[in-house]
Short mmCIF file of C-alpha atoms in Angstrom, two decimals:
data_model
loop_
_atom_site.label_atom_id
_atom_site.label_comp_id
_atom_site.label_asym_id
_atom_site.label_seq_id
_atom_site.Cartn_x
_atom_site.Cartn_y
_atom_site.Cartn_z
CA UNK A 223 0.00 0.00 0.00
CA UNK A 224 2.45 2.41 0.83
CA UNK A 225 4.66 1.87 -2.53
CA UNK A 226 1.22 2.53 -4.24
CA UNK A 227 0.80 5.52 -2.22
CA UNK A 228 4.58 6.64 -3.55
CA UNK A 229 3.98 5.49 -6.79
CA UNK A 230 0.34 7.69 -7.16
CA UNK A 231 1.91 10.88 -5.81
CA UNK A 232 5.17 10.78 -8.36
CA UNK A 233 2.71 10.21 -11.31
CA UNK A 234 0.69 13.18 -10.26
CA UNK A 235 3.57 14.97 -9.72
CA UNK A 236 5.17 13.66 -13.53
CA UNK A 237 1.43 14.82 -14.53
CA UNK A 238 2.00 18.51 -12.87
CA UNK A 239 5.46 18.89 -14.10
CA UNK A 240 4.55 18.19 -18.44
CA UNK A 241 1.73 20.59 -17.83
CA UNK A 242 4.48 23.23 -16.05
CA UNK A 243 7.50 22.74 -18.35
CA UNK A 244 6.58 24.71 -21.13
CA UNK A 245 5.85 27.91 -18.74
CA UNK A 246 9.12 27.19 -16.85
CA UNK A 247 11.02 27.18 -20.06
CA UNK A 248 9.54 30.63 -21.00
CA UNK A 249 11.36 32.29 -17.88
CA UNK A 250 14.04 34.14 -18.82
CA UNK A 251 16.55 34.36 -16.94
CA UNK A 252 20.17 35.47 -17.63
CA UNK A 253 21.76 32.29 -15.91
CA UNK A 254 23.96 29.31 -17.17
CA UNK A 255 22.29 26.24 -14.75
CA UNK A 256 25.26 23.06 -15.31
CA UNK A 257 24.58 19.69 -13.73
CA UNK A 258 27.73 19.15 -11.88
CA UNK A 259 27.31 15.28 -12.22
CA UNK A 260 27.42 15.36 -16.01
CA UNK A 261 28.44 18.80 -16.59
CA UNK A 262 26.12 19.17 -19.09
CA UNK A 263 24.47 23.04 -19.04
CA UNK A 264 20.04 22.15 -18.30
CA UNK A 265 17.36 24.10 -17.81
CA UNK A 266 15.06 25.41 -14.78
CA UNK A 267 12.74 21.94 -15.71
CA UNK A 268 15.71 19.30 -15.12
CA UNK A 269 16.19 21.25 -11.22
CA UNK A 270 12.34 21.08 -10.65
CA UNK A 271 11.91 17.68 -11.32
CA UNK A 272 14.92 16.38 -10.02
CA UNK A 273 13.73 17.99 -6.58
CA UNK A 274 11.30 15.71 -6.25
CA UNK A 275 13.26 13.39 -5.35
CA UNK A 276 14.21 14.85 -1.93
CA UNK A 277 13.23 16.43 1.59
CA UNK A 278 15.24 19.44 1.49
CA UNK A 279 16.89 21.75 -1.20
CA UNK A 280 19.53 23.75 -0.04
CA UNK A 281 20.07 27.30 -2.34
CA UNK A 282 23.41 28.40 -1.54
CA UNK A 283 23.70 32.08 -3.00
CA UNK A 284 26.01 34.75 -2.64
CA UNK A 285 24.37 37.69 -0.69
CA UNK A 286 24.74 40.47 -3.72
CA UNK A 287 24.07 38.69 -6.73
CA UNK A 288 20.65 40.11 -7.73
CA UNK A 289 20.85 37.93 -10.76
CA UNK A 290 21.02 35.22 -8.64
CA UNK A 291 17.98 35.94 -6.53
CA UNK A 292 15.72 36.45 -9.12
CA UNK A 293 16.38 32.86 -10.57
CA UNK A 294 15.96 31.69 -6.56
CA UNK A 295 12.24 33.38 -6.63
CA UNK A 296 11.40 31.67 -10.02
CA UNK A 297 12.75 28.42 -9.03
CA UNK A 298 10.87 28.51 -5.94
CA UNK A 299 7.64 29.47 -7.42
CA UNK A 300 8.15 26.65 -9.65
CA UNK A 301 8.83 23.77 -6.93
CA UNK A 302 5.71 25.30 -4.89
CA UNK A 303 3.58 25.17 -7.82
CA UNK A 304 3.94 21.39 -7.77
CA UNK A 305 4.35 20.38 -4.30
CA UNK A 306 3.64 21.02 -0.69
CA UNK A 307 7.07 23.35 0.34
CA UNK A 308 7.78 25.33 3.20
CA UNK A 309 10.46 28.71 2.80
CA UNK A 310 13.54 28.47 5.69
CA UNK A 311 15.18 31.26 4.96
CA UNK A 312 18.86 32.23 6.60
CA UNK A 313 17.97 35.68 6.91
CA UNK A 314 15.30 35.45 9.55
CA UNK A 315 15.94 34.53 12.78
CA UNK A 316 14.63 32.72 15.09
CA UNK A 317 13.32 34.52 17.77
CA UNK A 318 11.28 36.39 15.09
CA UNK A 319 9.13 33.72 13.91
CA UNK A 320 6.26 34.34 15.41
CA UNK A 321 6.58 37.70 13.74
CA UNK A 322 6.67 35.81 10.53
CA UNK A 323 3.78 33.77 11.27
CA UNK A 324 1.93 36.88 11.89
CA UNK A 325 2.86 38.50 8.55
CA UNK A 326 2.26 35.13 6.95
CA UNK A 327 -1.64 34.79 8.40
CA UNK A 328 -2.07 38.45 7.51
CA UNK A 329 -2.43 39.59 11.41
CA UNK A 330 0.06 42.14 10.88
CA UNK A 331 1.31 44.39 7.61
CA UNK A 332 4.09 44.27 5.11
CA UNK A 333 5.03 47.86 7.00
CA UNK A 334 4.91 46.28 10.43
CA UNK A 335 6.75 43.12 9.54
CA UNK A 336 9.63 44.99 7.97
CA UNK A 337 9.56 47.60 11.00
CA UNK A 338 9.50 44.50 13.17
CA UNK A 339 12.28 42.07 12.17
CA UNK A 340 16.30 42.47 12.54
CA UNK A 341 16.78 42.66 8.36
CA UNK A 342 19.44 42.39 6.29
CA UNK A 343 20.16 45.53 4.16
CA UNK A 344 18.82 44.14 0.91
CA UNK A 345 15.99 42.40 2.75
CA UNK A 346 13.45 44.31 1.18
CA UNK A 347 14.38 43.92 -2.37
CA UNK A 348 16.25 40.43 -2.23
CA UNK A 349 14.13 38.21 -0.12
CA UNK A 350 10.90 39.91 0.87
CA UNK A 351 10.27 38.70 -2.75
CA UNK A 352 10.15 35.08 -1.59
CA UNK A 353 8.48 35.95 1.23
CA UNK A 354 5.39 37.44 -0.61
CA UNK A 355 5.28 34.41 -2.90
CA UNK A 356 5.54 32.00 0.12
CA UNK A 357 2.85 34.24 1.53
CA UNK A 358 0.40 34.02 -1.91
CA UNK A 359 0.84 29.68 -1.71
CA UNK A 360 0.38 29.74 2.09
CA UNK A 361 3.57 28.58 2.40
CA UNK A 362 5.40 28.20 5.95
CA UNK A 363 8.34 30.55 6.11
CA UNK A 364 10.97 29.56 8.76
CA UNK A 365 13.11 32.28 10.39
CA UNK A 366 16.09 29.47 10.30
CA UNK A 367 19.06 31.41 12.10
CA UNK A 368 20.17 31.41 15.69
CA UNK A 369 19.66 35.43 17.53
CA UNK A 370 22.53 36.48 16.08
CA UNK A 371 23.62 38.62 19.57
CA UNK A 372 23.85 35.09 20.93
CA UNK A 373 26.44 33.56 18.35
CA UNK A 374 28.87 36.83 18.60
CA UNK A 375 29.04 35.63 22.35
CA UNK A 376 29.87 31.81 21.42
CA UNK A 377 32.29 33.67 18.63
CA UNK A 378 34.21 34.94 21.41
CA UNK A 379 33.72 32.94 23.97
CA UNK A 380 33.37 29.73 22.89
CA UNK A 381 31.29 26.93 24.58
CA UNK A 382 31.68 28.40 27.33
CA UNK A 383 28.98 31.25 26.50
CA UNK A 384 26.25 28.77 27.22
CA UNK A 385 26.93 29.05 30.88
CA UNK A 386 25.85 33.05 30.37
CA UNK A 387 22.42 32.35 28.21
CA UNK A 388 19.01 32.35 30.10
CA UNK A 389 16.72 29.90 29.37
CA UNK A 390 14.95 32.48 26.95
CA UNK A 391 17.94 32.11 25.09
CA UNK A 392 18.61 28.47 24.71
CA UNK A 393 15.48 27.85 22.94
CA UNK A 394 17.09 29.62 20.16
CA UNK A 395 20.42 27.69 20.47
CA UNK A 396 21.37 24.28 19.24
CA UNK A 397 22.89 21.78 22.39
CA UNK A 398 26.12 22.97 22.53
CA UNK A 399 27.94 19.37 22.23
CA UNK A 400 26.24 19.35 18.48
CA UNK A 401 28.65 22.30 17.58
CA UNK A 402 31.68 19.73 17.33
CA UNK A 403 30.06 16.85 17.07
CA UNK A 404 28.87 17.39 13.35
CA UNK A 405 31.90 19.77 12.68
CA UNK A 406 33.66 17.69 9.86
CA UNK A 407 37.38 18.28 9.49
CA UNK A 408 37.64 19.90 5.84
CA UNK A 409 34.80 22.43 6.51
CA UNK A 410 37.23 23.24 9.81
CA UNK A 411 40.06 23.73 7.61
CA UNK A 412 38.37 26.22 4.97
CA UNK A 413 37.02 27.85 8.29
CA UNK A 414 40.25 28.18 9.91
CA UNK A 415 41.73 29.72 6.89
CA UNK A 416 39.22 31.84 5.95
CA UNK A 417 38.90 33.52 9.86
CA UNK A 418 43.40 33.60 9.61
CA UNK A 419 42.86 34.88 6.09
CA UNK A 420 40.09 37.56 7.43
CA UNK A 421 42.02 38.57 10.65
CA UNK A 422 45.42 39.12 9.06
CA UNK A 423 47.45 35.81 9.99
CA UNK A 424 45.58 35.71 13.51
CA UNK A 425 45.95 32.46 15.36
CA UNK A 426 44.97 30.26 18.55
CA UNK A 427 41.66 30.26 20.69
CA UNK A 428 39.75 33.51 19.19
CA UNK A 429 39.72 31.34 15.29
CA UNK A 430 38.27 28.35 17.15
CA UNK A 431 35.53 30.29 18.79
CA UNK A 432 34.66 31.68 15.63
CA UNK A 433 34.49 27.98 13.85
CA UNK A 434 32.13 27.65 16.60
CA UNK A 435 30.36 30.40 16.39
CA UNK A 436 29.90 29.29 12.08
CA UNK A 437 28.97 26.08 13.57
CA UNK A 438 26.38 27.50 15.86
CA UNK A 439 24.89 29.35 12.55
CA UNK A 440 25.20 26.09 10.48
CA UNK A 441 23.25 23.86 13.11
CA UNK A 442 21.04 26.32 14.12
CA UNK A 443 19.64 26.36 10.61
CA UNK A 444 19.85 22.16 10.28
CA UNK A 445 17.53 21.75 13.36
CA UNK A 446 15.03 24.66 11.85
CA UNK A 447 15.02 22.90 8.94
CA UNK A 448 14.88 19.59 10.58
CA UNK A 449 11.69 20.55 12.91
CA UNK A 450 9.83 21.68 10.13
CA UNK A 451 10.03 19.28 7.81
CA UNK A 452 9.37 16.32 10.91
CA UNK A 453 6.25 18.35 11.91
CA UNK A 454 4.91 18.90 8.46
CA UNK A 455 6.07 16.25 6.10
CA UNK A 456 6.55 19.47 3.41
CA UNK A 457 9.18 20.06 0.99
CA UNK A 458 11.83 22.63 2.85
CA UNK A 459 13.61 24.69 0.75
CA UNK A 460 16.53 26.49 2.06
CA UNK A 461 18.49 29.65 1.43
CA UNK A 462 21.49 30.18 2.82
CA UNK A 463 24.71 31.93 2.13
CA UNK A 464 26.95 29.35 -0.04
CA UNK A 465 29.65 29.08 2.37
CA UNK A 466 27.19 27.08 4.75
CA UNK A 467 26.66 24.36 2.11
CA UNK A 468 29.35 24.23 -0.44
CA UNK A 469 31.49 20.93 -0.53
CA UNK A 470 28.95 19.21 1.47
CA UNK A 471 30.13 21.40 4.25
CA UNK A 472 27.98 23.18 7.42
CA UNK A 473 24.45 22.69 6.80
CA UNK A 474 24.05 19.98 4.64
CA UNK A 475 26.11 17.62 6.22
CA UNK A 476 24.41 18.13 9.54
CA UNK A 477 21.24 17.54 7.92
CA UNK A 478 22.29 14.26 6.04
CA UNK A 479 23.43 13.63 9.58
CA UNK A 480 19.62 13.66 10.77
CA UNK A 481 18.43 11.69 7.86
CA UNK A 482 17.11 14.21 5.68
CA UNK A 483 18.44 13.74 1.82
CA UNK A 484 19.84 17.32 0.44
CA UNK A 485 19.23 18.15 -2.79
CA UNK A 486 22.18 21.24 -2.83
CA UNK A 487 22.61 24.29 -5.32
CA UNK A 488 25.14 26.93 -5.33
CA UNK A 489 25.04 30.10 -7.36
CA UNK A 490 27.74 32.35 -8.03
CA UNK A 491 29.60 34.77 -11.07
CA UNK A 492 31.03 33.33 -14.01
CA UNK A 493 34.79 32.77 -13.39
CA UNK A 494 34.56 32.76 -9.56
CA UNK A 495 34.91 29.31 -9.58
CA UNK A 496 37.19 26.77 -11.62
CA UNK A 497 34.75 24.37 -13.68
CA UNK A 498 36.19 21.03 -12.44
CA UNK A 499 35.80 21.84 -8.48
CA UNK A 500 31.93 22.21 -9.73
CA UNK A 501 31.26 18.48 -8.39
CA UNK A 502 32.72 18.86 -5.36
CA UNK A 503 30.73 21.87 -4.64
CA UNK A 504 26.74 21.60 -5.41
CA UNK A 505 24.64 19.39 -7.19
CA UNK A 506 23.78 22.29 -9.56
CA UNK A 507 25.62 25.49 -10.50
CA UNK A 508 24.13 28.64 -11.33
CA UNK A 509 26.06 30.92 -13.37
CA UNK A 510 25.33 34.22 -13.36
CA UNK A 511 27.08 37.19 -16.01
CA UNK A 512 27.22 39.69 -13.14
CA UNK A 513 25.80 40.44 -9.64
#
């Protein structure tokens, strides 16, 4: 019964997706899209229907590439059209969600939601976008981050921060033995270099409190992620900054840890990036001409 069950919903989805792929085609969209696996350069269709076939797709983008985001808001539209998806989104935090949820049932205004929430510069124009059209399918959005206040302490402090937090606080916070736990040892390296790189040759106990405090981000997100797609059964589709999922790094190795399968993208300029490291670095590449 239940391989029926499986069986019925990917033929109505198969159904959904030949009536969809002549609109999706129609997009246009200044991009390159290469499937790392094959390295063969597909279109918007090929991502859409090869996200069936998972919990949670991870966007990995990189925060100025306006390019970029407007292919993330088509490409969501598109999976939502088909199936049942909630929005986690990187940029919201935690302790604002039921904010969100208020925006998201209407109770409050666009006005008051933007007034309300700690936002990114570019909020407005870069993600309220995906916001709205979460909003317009009744979509869940999930305010996925950690307070960030609380992970500057952990960055320099370390584990030891967690004896400061109230309780208030730790409901935002992942256990603090699942900062190391998942913490794999290439996605430490990069992190190490990039913090020495970033603080001029800097060394010792302030670069590990900062790996933690990248891990606190990067679990953070996993167990937002996690939770909603355990209470809801929905589709989760992620956006994140690409650093936090590249390479099978951060975030999506913490959630293959939980048992989730991670459908992952990563988006960036032309150039940035040499063409054979593609594999090792996202399912799909999105290649942009500019930011």
């Amino acid at each position: 019964m239940k391989l029926f069950s499986s069986l019925f919903r990917f033929s109505i989805f198969l159904v959904l997706l030949v009536t969809y792929e002549i609109s999706a085609e129609e997009i246009p969209l200044s991009v390159q899209i290469v499937r790392t696996s094959t390295a063969e350069t597909v279109s918007i269709t090929e991502i859409v229907k090869e996200s069936s076939k998972y919990d949670v797709i991870v966007l990995g983008e990189e925060h100025d590439n306006e390019d970029l985001h407007r292919f993330y808001e088509a490409l969501f539209k598109s999976i939502s059209d088909l199936e049942s998806t909630s929005l986690s989104l990187e940029m919201l935090e935690q302790d604002q969600q039921n904010i969100v949820n208020e925006f998201m049932k209407g109770t409050i205004s666009e006005s008051h939601f933007l007034s309300s929430v700690t936002q990114w510069k570019n909020f407005k124009r870069d993600y309220l976008p995906l916001v709205s059209i979460a909003k317009d399918k009744k979509c869940n959005v999930v305010a996925a981050n950690p307070p960030r206040r609380y992970v500057n302490l952990i960055s320099r402090k370390g584990l030891s921060a967690y004896r400061e937090f109230s309780d208030g606080a730790i409901q935002y916070l992942p256990p603090a033995y699942s900062l190391e736990k998942y913490l794999t040892e290439d996605y430490k390296q990069r992190l190490t270099a990039l913090f020495v790189e970033g603080h001029e040759g800097g060394h010792g106990m302030g670069n590990q409190h900062l790996v933690l405090g990248q891990a606190t981000w990067d679990q953070g997100m996993a167990e937002a992620i996690s939770r909603e797609f355990y209470k809801t059964g929905k589709k989760v589709v992620h956006l994140n900054g690409r650093f936090h999922s590249d390479r099978t790094g951060g975030v999506v190795h913490r959630l293959r840890e939980m048992g989730l399968s991670v459908l992952v993208l990563s988006g960036f300029v032309k150039d940035r990036e040499e063409s054979r490291e593609f594999a090792k670095i996202a399912d799909f590449v999105i290649l942009t001409n500019s930011r």
